[in-house]
Coordinates of C-alpha atoms in Angstrom, one line a residue:
S296 CA 35.8 -28.7 -15.0
K297 CA 37.1 -32.3 -14.7
P298 CA 38.2 -32.6 -18.4
V299 CA 40.0 -29.3 -18.2
E300 CA 41.6 -29.6 -14.8
P301 CA 41.0 -32.8 -12.8
A302 CA 42.7 -31.4 -9.8
L303 CA 40.7 -28.2 -9.7
R304 CA 40.5 -26.5 -6.4
I305 CA 38.2 -23.7 -5.5
E306 CA 39.2 -21.5 -2.6
G307 CA 38.4 -18.1 -1.1
I308 CA 34.6 -18.4 -1.3
R309 CA 32.7 -16.5 1.3
L310 CA 29.3 -15.1 2.0
L311 CA 29.7 -11.3 1.6
F312 CA 26.3 -10.3 2.9
K313 CA 22.8 -11.6 3.5
E314 CA 19.6 -9.5 3.3
G315 CA 16.3 -10.0 5.0
G316 CA 15.4 -12.4 7.7
K317 CA 15.2 -11.6 11.4
R318 CA 18.3 -9.5 11.6
G319 CA 18.1 -7.5 8.3
V320 CA 21.4 -7.1 6.5
W321 CA 24.4 -9.2 7.7
L322 CA 27.8 -8.2 6.4
H323 CA 30.8 -10.5 6.5
P324 CA 33.1 -9.6 9.4
D325 CA 36.0 -9.1 7.1
G326 CA 33.8 -6.5 5.3
M327 CA 33.5 -5.8 1.6
D328 CA 35.8 -3.8 -0.6
E329 CA 34.4 -0.9 -2.6
A330 CA 34.1 -2.9 -5.8
E331 CA 32.0 -5.6 -4.0
R332 CA 29.8 -2.9 -2.4
A333 CA 29.3 -1.2 -5.8
R334 CA 28.4 -4.5 -7.4
F335 CA 26.1 -6.0 -4.8
N336 CA 24.8 -2.9 -3.0
P337 CA 23.5 -4.5 0.2
R338 CA 20.7 -2.5 1.9
A339 CA 18.6 -2.7 4.9
P340 CA 15.0 -3.9 4.4
K341 CA 12.5 -1.2 3.7
G342 CA 10.4 -0.3 6.6
L343 CA 6.6 0.0 6.6
E344 CA 6.8 3.8 7.2
D345 CA 3.6 4.2 9.3
A346 CA 1.6 1.9 6.9
A347 CA -1.7 0.8 8.5
C348 CA -1.5 -2.9 9.3
A349 CA -3.8 -5.5 10.7
V350 CA -3.1 -8.8 12.3
I351 CA -5.9 -11.4 12.1
T352 CA -5.5 -14.8 13.7
L353 CA -8.0 -17.5 12.7
S354 CA -8.6 -20.0 15.5
D355 CA -11.9 -21.3 16.9
R356 CA -10.2 -22.3 20.2
A357 CA -8.4 -19.0 20.7
S358 CA -11.4 -17.0 19.7
E359 CA -13.5 -18.9 22.3
G360 CA -10.8 -18.3 24.9
T361 CA -9.7 -21.9 25.2
Y362 CA -6.1 -20.8 24.8
E363 CA -4.2 -17.6 24.3
D364 CA -3.0 -16.7 20.8
V365 CA 0.7 -16.0 20.8
S366 CA 1.3 -15.7 17.1
G367 CA -0.8 -12.5 16.8
P368 CA 1.2 -10.5 19.4
T369 CA 4.5 -11.7 17.8
L370 CA 3.4 -10.4 14.4
V371 CA 2.3 -7.1 16.0
A372 CA 5.7 -6.6 17.6
G373 CA 7.4 -7.4 14.2
L374 CA 5.2 -5.0 12.3
K375 CA 5.9 -2.2 14.8
K376 CA 9.6 -2.9 14.7
L377 CA 9.4 -2.3 10.9
G378 CA 7.6 1.0 11.4
G379 CA 4.0 -0.2 10.8
E380 CA 1.0 1.2 12.6
V381 CA -1.0 -1.7 13.8
V382 CA -4.7 -0.6 13.7
A383 CA -6.2 -4.0 14.4
A384 CA -5.1 -7.1 16.1
E385 CA -7.8 -9.7 16.4
V386 CA -8.6 -13.4 16.8
L387 CA -11.5 -14.6 14.7
P388 CA -13.1 -18.1 14.5
D389 CA -12.0 -20.3 11.6
G390 CA -13.7 -19.9 8.3
I391 CA -13.8 -17.9 5.2
E392 CA -16.8 -15.7 5.9
P393 CA -15.6 -14.1 9.2
L394 CA -12.3 -13.4 7.6
A395 CA -13.7 -12.0 4.4
T396 CA -16.1 -9.8 6.2
R397 CA -13.4 -8.4 8.4
L398 CA -10.9 -7.9 5.5
Q399 CA -13.6 -6.0 3.6
A400 CA -14.2 -3.7 6.6
L401 CA -10.5 -3.1 7.0
A402 CA -10.1 -2.3 3.3
A403 CA -12.9 0.2 3.6
E404 CA -11.0 1.8 6.4
G405 CA -7.9 2.1 4.2
V406 CA -5.9 -0.8 5.5
R407 CA -4.2 -2.4 2.4

């Protein structure tokens, strides 16, 4: 823009909405007019609609009881908030084999 208008000034830029994240859809406090809504169509995130979910934490120390896993319960709460049905919440020791074995069992039970 410098060759065309060296004193160019851009004003009136604002964030209209933001989707996703912890709070879902955020709309600008001044709102959006009908044309903006039609063009951008902000929408709430889709829920999980009773989807079977599993939370598996991998940690040798947590699986041995050395310390309490806090990430798993946090994920469980988030999945439930989105409408998921948490059918398993487990702490397994580190390693591919324990995880692979459990994922195969969950898949056989219909957990995607």
